[in-house]
Amino acid sequence: MAEDESGVLTVYGVAGPLAQIDKTIFSGKAGRAKMFRGGVIIDVVTPDQARIAEEAGACAVMVLENFAADIRTLRIVSRMSDPKIIKDIKEAVNIPVFAKIRIGHFVEAQILDQIGVHSIDESEVLTPADPEYHINKLIIETPFICGCKNLSEALSRIREGAVMIRTKGEAGNGNIMEAVRQIRSITGDIRRLSYMNDTELDAFSRSIFAPYELLKKIKELGRLPVVQFGAGGIATPADAAMMMQLGCDGIIVGSGIFKTQDPGKTAKAIVQAAKHYNDPAILAEVSYGLGSAMVGIILDNDVARFD
């Protein structure tokens, strides 16, 4: 998928019935996603948490059944939130309400599309329903968000119809390292595209199983053709600003706010850090006196990498 000068999005590498999908509708989805650039989307479980997020200046809230930190610690199966909770949250706030579903669970997507959330996150944070087959997002009216670890995954999700891409990071562990590694991988590959001729670009497209035309458009744009957010392990205002400086359009954070000593103050600080990510004076000011951040978790593979 890419955007031409008229603002119409073209879906590349799609054959058969999908090629007949109304491009105008898809373009509208991408246009709505661009409205969230520079903002912070905050994960919430309850209406009270959604109010805290709105008060802090979040551009949207993302509803999930359990915070990533709890899913990780308790090793529990996590699914789409109860539609009643989503309805209650929609009634509690005046900002857009997104919601997470399990990877591959197209029925959860149908339900969220029916109840009218503003965007659906097909999320690896929840317990996957069908890890081998992501949802065909082109046939569902509600815009989709998807995670990725690298450019190949990002392009796969865009080809399926995602209009917002985010890093996967290591959600719920309070460690920014994986998210940093992933955004550097994506932006690094995009920079390398600028040095490739058509032959090299064609070979690279085949090596990462991506449509050549889509990579060519990314080369022209110098970035992904959709909004790209940073997520997974963000726990401080400095983390949020770092991801923005590395090339993200915005931030998604949940456990890093609601597993802290003062969620309201931390949420406001992270929103301000994303907004003023290039101003060290403001970053220092909003970082002052936040109290204890969420407890970070060192993963076994993190330790092994630095022995």
GROMACS .gro file of C-alpha atoms in nm:
model
  307
    1MET     CA    1   0.000   0.000   0.000
    2ALA     CA    2   0.125   0.349  -0.077
    3GLU     CA    3  -0.011   0.698  -0.120
    4ASP     CA    4   0.005   0.885  -0.450
    5GLU     CA    5  -0.006   1.264  -0.496
    6SER     CA    6  -0.385   1.267  -0.487
    7GLY     CA    7  -0.387   1.105  -0.145
    8VAL     CA    8  -0.538   0.780  -0.274
    9LEU     CA    9  -0.384   0.464  -0.133
   10THR     CA   10  -0.293   0.177  -0.361
   11VAL     CA   11  -0.269  -0.176  -0.226
   12TYR     CA   12   0.035  -0.343  -0.379
   13GLY     CA   13   0.084  -0.714  -0.430
   14VAL     CA   14  -0.283  -0.801  -0.378
   15ALA     CA   15  -0.455  -1.025  -0.630
   16GLY     CA   16  -0.802  -1.164  -0.677
   17PRO     CA   17  -1.107  -1.023  -0.493
   18LEU     CA   18  -0.896  -0.802  -0.265
   19ALA     CA   19  -0.783  -0.597  -0.564
   20GLN     CA   20  -1.144  -0.485  -0.614
   21ILE     CA   21  -1.177  -0.327  -0.268
   22ASP     CA   22  -1.280   0.038  -0.273
   23LYS     CA   23  -0.951   0.231  -0.242
   24THR     CA   24  -1.139   0.542  -0.128
   25ILE     CA   25  -1.249   0.367   0.193
   26PHE     CA   26  -0.895   0.244   0.257
   27SER     CA   27  -0.755   0.591   0.197
   28GLY     CA   28  -0.998   0.727   0.455
   29LYS     CA   29  -0.869   0.477   0.712
   30ALA     CA   30  -0.510   0.589   0.660
   31GLY     CA   31  -0.613   0.953   0.679
   32ARG     CA   32  -0.777   0.896   1.017
   33ALA     CA   33  -0.464   0.726   1.148
   34LYS     CA   34  -0.251   1.026   1.053
   35MET     CA   35  -0.458   1.241   1.290
   36PHE     CA   36  -0.283   1.071   1.584
   37ARG     CA   37   0.071   1.176   1.487
   38GLY     CA   38   0.258   1.329   1.778
   39GLY     CA   39   0.020   1.180   2.031
   40VAL     CA   40   0.017   0.914   2.303
   41ILE     CA   41  -0.229   0.625   2.300
   42ILE     CA   42  -0.274   0.486   2.651
   43ASP     CA   43  -0.375   0.127   2.727
   44VAL     CA   44  -0.658   0.101   2.980
   45VAL     CA   45  -0.861  -0.173   3.143
   46THR     CA   46  -1.132   0.029   3.322
   47PRO     CA   47  -1.335   0.348   3.269
   48ASP     CA   48  -1.153   0.516   3.561
   49GLN     CA   49  -0.820   0.454   3.392
   50ALA     CA   50  -0.960   0.591   3.066
   51ARG     CA   51  -1.053   0.914   3.247
   52ILE     CA   52  -0.698   0.941   3.382
   53ALA     CA   53  -0.565   0.899   3.028
   54GLU     CA   54  -0.799   1.164   2.889
   55GLU     CA   55  -0.710   1.408   3.168
   56ALA     CA   56  -0.341   1.351   3.092
   57GLY     CA   57  -0.390   1.454   2.729
   58ALA     CA   58  -0.388   1.114   2.556
   59CYS     CA   59  -0.497   1.127   2.193
   60ALA     CA   60  -0.683   0.795   2.238
   61VAL     CA   61  -0.723   0.504   2.477
   62MET     CA   62  -0.666   0.138   2.393
   63VAL     CA   63  -0.888  -0.110   2.578
   64LEU     CA   64  -0.753  -0.452   2.673
   65GLU     CA   65  -0.861  -0.721   2.917
   66ASN     CA   66  -0.538  -0.722   3.124
   67PHE     CA   67  -0.227  -0.508   3.124
   68ALA     CA   68   0.074  -0.660   2.951
   69ALA     CA   69   0.264  -0.666   3.281
   70ASP     CA   70  -0.009  -0.880   3.439
   71ILE     CA   71  -0.030  -1.112   3.138
   72ARG     CA   72   0.346  -1.161   3.152
   73THR     CA   73   0.370  -1.205   3.529
   74LEU     CA   74   0.062  -1.423   3.580
   75ARG     CA   75   0.104  -1.618   3.253
   76ILE     CA   76  -0.268  -1.592   3.179
   77VAL     CA   77  -0.465  -1.621   2.857
   78SER     CA   78  -0.584  -1.274   2.757
   79ARG     CA   79  -0.863  -1.203   2.510
   80MET     CA   80  -1.065  -0.915   2.372
   81SER     CA   81  -1.226  -0.707   2.648
   82ASP     CA   82  -1.593  -0.755   2.735
   83PRO     CA   83  -1.793  -0.535   2.493
   84LYS     CA   84  -1.976  -0.386   2.792
   85ILE     CA   85  -1.645  -0.258   2.933
   86ILE     CA   86  -1.564  -0.106   2.595
   87LYS     CA   87  -1.909   0.057   2.584
   88ASP     CA   88  -1.863   0.194   2.937
   89ILE     CA   89  -1.525   0.339   2.842
   90LYS     CA   90  -1.669   0.498   2.528
   91GLU     CA   91  -1.932   0.666   2.747
   92ALA     CA   92  -1.671   0.776   3.004
   93VAL     CA   93  -1.439   0.971   2.771
   94ASN     CA   94  -1.455   1.208   2.476
   95ILE     CA   95  -1.144   1.083   2.297
   96PRO     CA   96  -1.124   0.794   2.047
   97VAL     CA   97  -1.147   0.444   2.192
   98PHE     CA   98  -0.937   0.166   2.038
   99ALA     CA   99  -0.940  -0.199   2.145
  100LYS     CA  100  -0.708  -0.498   2.120
  101ILE     CA  101  -0.793  -0.838   1.976
  102ARG     CA  102  -0.598  -1.163   1.948
  103ILE     CA  103  -0.388  -1.224   1.638
  104GLY     CA  104  -0.593  -1.408   1.378
  105HIS     CA  105  -0.923  -1.381   1.566
  106PHE     CA  106  -1.139  -1.240   1.289
  107VAL     CA  107  -1.460  -1.287   1.491
  108GLU     CA  108  -1.331  -1.060   1.767
  109ALA     CA  109  -1.257  -0.809   1.489
  110GLN     CA  110  -1.612  -0.845   1.356
  111ILE     CA  111  -1.751  -0.778   1.704
  112LEU     CA  112  -1.539  -0.466   1.757
  113ASP     CA  113  -1.629  -0.342   1.410
  114GLN     CA  114  -1.994  -0.387   1.499
  115ILE     CA  115  -1.979  -0.200   1.831
  116GLY     CA  116  -1.793   0.090   1.674
  117VAL     CA  117  -1.443   0.124   1.818
  118HIS     CA  118  -1.224   0.378   1.641
  119SER     CA  119  -0.943   0.133   1.567
  120ILE     CA  120  -0.858  -0.234   1.623
  121ASP     CA  121  -0.514  -0.351   1.736
  122GLU     CA  122  -0.442  -0.707   1.624
  123SER     CA  123  -0.205  -0.755   1.912
  124GLU     CA  124   0.064  -1.003   2.005
  125VAL     CA  125   0.022  -0.879   2.364
  126LEU     CA  126  -0.293  -1.089   2.390
  127THR     CA  127  -0.286  -1.466   2.352
  128PRO     CA  128  -0.276  -1.544   1.977
  129ALA     CA  129  -0.580  -1.726   1.839
  130ASP     CA  130  -0.430  -1.810   1.499
  131PRO     CA  131  -0.061  -1.713   1.489
  132GLU     CA  132  -0.013  -1.848   1.137
  133TYR     CA  133  -0.282  -1.632   0.974
  134HIS     CA  134  -0.329  -1.263   1.047
  135ILE     CA  135  -0.669  -1.110   0.974
  136ASN     CA  136  -0.754  -0.979   0.628
  137LYS     CA  137  -0.794  -0.620   0.741
  138LEU     CA  138  -0.903  -0.489   0.401
  139ILE     CA  139  -1.255  -0.630   0.432
  140ILE     CA  140  -1.325  -0.474   0.775
  141GLU     CA  141  -1.429  -0.111   0.786
  142THR     CA  142  -1.257  -0.024   1.115
  143PRO     CA  143  -0.888   0.078   1.078
  144PHE     CA  144  -0.625  -0.165   1.207
  145ILE     CA  145  -0.304  -0.127   1.408
  146CYS     CA  146  -0.041  -0.403   1.401
  147GLY     CA  147   0.298  -0.464   1.560
  148CYS     CA  148   0.623  -0.549   1.389
  149LYS     CA  149   0.985  -0.625   1.474
  150ASN     CA  150   1.137  -0.533   1.138
  151LEU     CA  151   1.062  -0.393   0.794
  152SER     CA  152   0.953  -0.729   0.653
  153GLU     CA  153   0.686  -0.771   0.922
  154ALA     CA  154   0.577  -0.408   0.883
  155LEU     CA  155   0.522  -0.454   0.509
  156SER     CA  156   0.333  -0.780   0.561
  157ARG     CA  157   0.091  -0.608   0.795
  158ILE     CA  158   0.052  -0.307   0.562
  159ARG     CA  159  -0.019  -0.540   0.272
  160GLU     CA  160  -0.295  -0.700   0.483
  161GLY     CA  161  -0.448  -0.355   0.536
  162ALA     CA  162  -0.299  -0.212   0.858
  163VAL     CA  163  -0.292   0.169   0.857
  164MET     CA  164  -0.086   0.212   1.174
  165ILE     CA  165   0.230   0.018   1.254
  166ARG     CA  166   0.394  -0.004   1.597
  167THR     CA  167   0.700  -0.172   1.737
  168LYS     CA  168   0.632  -0.487   1.937
  169GLY     CA  169   0.910  -0.430   2.190
  170GLU     CA  170   0.870  -0.637   2.505
  171ALA     CA  171   0.534  -0.520   2.635
  172GLY     CA  172   0.488  -0.525   3.010
  173ASN     CA  173   0.852  -0.565   3.114
  174GLY     CA  174   0.949  -0.198   3.147
  175ASN     CA  175   1.259  -0.246   2.932
  176ILE     CA  176   1.285  -0.025   2.624
  177MET     CA  177   1.572  -0.221   2.465
  178GLU     CA  178   1.371  -0.435   2.222
  179ALA     CA  179   1.157  -0.145   2.101
  180VAL     CA  180   1.475   0.056   2.035
  181ARG     CA  181   1.630  -0.234   1.848
  182GLN     CA  182   1.318  -0.272   1.634
  183ILE     CA  183   1.275   0.094   1.538
  184ARG     CA  184   1.646   0.115   1.452
  185SER     CA  185   1.610  -0.194   1.235
  186ILE     CA  186   1.312  -0.050   1.046
  187THR     CA  187   1.452   0.299   0.993
  188GLY     CA  188   1.794   0.156   0.911
  189ASP     CA  189   1.652  -0.063   0.634
  190ILE     CA  190   1.450   0.233   0.500
  191ARG     CA  191   1.768   0.443   0.482
  192ARG     CA  192   1.945   0.162   0.298
  193LEU     CA  193   1.671   0.163   0.035
  194SER     CA  194   1.783   0.511  -0.074
  195TYR     CA  195   2.115   0.369  -0.196
  196MET     CA  196   1.966   0.078  -0.393
  197ASN     CA  197   1.921   0.079  -0.769
  198ASP     CA  198   1.621  -0.096  -0.925
  199THR     CA  199   1.800  -0.431  -0.952
  200GLU     CA  200   1.912  -0.423  -0.590
  201LEU     CA  201   1.567  -0.310  -0.478
  202ASP     CA  202   1.406  -0.599  -0.664
  203ALA     CA  203   1.646  -0.849  -0.501
  204PHE     CA  204   1.585  -0.698  -0.157
  205SER     CA  205   1.208  -0.714  -0.205
  206ARG     CA  206   1.233  -1.086  -0.277
  207SER     CA  207   1.462  -1.146   0.019
  208ILE     CA  208   1.208  -1.001   0.263
  209PHE     CA  209   0.899  -1.127   0.074
  210ALA     CA  210   0.767  -0.773   0.011
  211PRO     CA  211   0.608  -0.624  -0.302
  212TYR     CA  212   0.868  -0.440  -0.512
  213GLU     CA  213   0.629  -0.149  -0.582
  214LEU     CA  214   0.573  -0.092  -0.211
  215LEU     CA  215   0.944  -0.083  -0.138
  216LYS     CA  216   0.996   0.156  -0.429
  217LYS     CA  217   0.736   0.392  -0.283
  218ILE     CA  218   0.897   0.372   0.061
  219LYS     CA  219   1.229   0.458  -0.101
  220GLU     CA  220   1.066   0.770  -0.252
  221LEU     CA  221   0.897   0.870   0.076
  222GLY     CA  222   1.195   0.794   0.300
  223ARG     CA  223   0.956   0.638   0.553
  224LEU     CA  224   0.670   0.393   0.585
  225PRO     CA  225   0.355   0.505   0.401
  226VAL     CA  226   0.153   0.469   0.722
  227VAL     CA  227   0.179   0.611   1.074
  228GLN     CA  228   0.443   0.439   1.290
  229PHE     CA  229   0.419   0.435   1.670
  230GLY     CA  230   0.662   0.317   1.936
  231ALA     CA  231   0.542   0.061   2.189
  232GLY     CA  232   0.663  -0.217   2.415
  233GLY     CA  233   0.861  -0.147   2.731
  234ILE     CA  234   0.814   0.232   2.748
  235ALA     CA  235   0.824   0.322   3.118
  236THR     CA  236   0.949   0.682   3.152
  237PRO     CA  237   0.915   1.018   2.975
  238ALA     CA  238   1.274   0.972   2.858
  239ASP     CA  239   1.178   0.640   2.696
  240ALA     CA  240   0.894   0.809   2.509
  241ALA     CA  241   1.115   1.094   2.388
  242MET     CA  242   1.385   0.850   2.279
  243MET     CA  243   1.141   0.657   2.060
  244MET     CA  244   1.018   0.981   1.907
  245GLN     CA  245   1.372   1.097   1.834
  246LEU     CA  246   1.443   0.761   1.669
  247GLY     CA  247   1.164   0.824   1.418
  248CYS     CA  248   0.829   0.724   1.571
  249ASP     CA  249   0.516   0.930   1.501
  250GLY     CA  250   0.373   0.868   1.846
  251ILE     CA  251   0.373   0.641   2.151
  252ILE     CA  252   0.158   0.358   2.289
  253VAL     CA  253   0.199   0.286   2.661
  254GLY     CA  254  -0.002   0.110   2.931
  255SER     CA  255   0.182  -0.081   3.203
  256GLY     CA  256   0.445   0.194   3.207
  257ILE     CA  257   0.175   0.427   3.340
  258PHE     CA  258  -0.060   0.215   3.549
  259LYS     CA  259   0.212   0.011   3.721
  260THR     CA  260   0.376   0.324   3.864
  261GLN     CA  261   0.352   0.506   4.196
  262ASP     CA  262   0.152   0.794   4.040
  263PRO     CA  263  -0.026   0.694   3.714
  264GLY     CA  264  -0.189   1.032   3.657
  265LYS     CA  265   0.132   1.229   3.690
  266THR     CA  266   0.329   0.975   3.486
  267ALA     CA  267   0.070   0.979   3.208
  268LYS     CA  268   0.086   1.360   3.183
  269ALA     CA  269   0.466   1.348   3.179
  270ILE     CA  270   0.479   1.091   2.899
  271VAL     CA  271   0.227   1.287   2.691
  272GLN     CA  272   0.439   1.601   2.731
  273ALA     CA  273   0.759   1.410   2.655
  274ALA     CA  274   0.614   1.282   2.327
  275LYS     CA  275   0.502   1.632   2.236
  276HIS     CA  276   0.830   1.805   2.328
  277TYR     CA  277   1.068   1.519   2.253
  278ASN     CA  278   1.342   1.746   2.118
  279ASP     CA  279   1.342   1.991   2.410
  280PRO     CA  280   1.571   1.867   2.694
  281ALA     CA  281   1.457   2.147   2.927
  282ILE     CA  282   1.093   2.035   2.910
  283LEU     CA  283   1.192   1.669   2.928
  284ALA     CA  284   1.387   1.734   3.247
  285GLU     CA  285   1.098   1.931   3.396
  286VAL     CA  286   0.831   1.666   3.329
  287SER     CA  287   1.060   1.387   3.453
  288TYR     CA  288   1.108   1.550   3.793
  289GLY     CA  289   0.944   1.395   4.100
  290LEU     CA  290   0.739   1.123   3.933
  291GLY     CA  291   0.804   0.869   4.207
  292SER     CA  292   0.878   0.504   4.139
  293ALA     CA  293   0.847   0.389   3.778
  294MET     CA  294   0.714   0.043   3.703
  295VAL     CA  295   0.945  -0.237   3.809
  296GLY     CA  296   1.139  -0.356   3.505
  297ILE     CA  297   1.203  -0.721   3.429
  298ILE     CA  298   1.533  -0.853   3.291
  299LEU     CA  299   1.451  -1.137   3.053
  300ASP     CA  300   1.670  -1.447   3.028
  301ASN     CA  301   1.764  -1.365   2.669
  302ASP     CA  302   1.861  -1.008   2.773
  303VAL     CA  303   2.112  -1.147   3.024
  304ALA     CA  304   2.251  -1.396   2.773
  305ARG     CA  305   2.321  -1.122   2.518
  306PHE     CA  306   2.551  -0.934   2.755
  307ASP     CA  307   2.746  -1.216   2.924
   0.00000   0.00000   0.00000
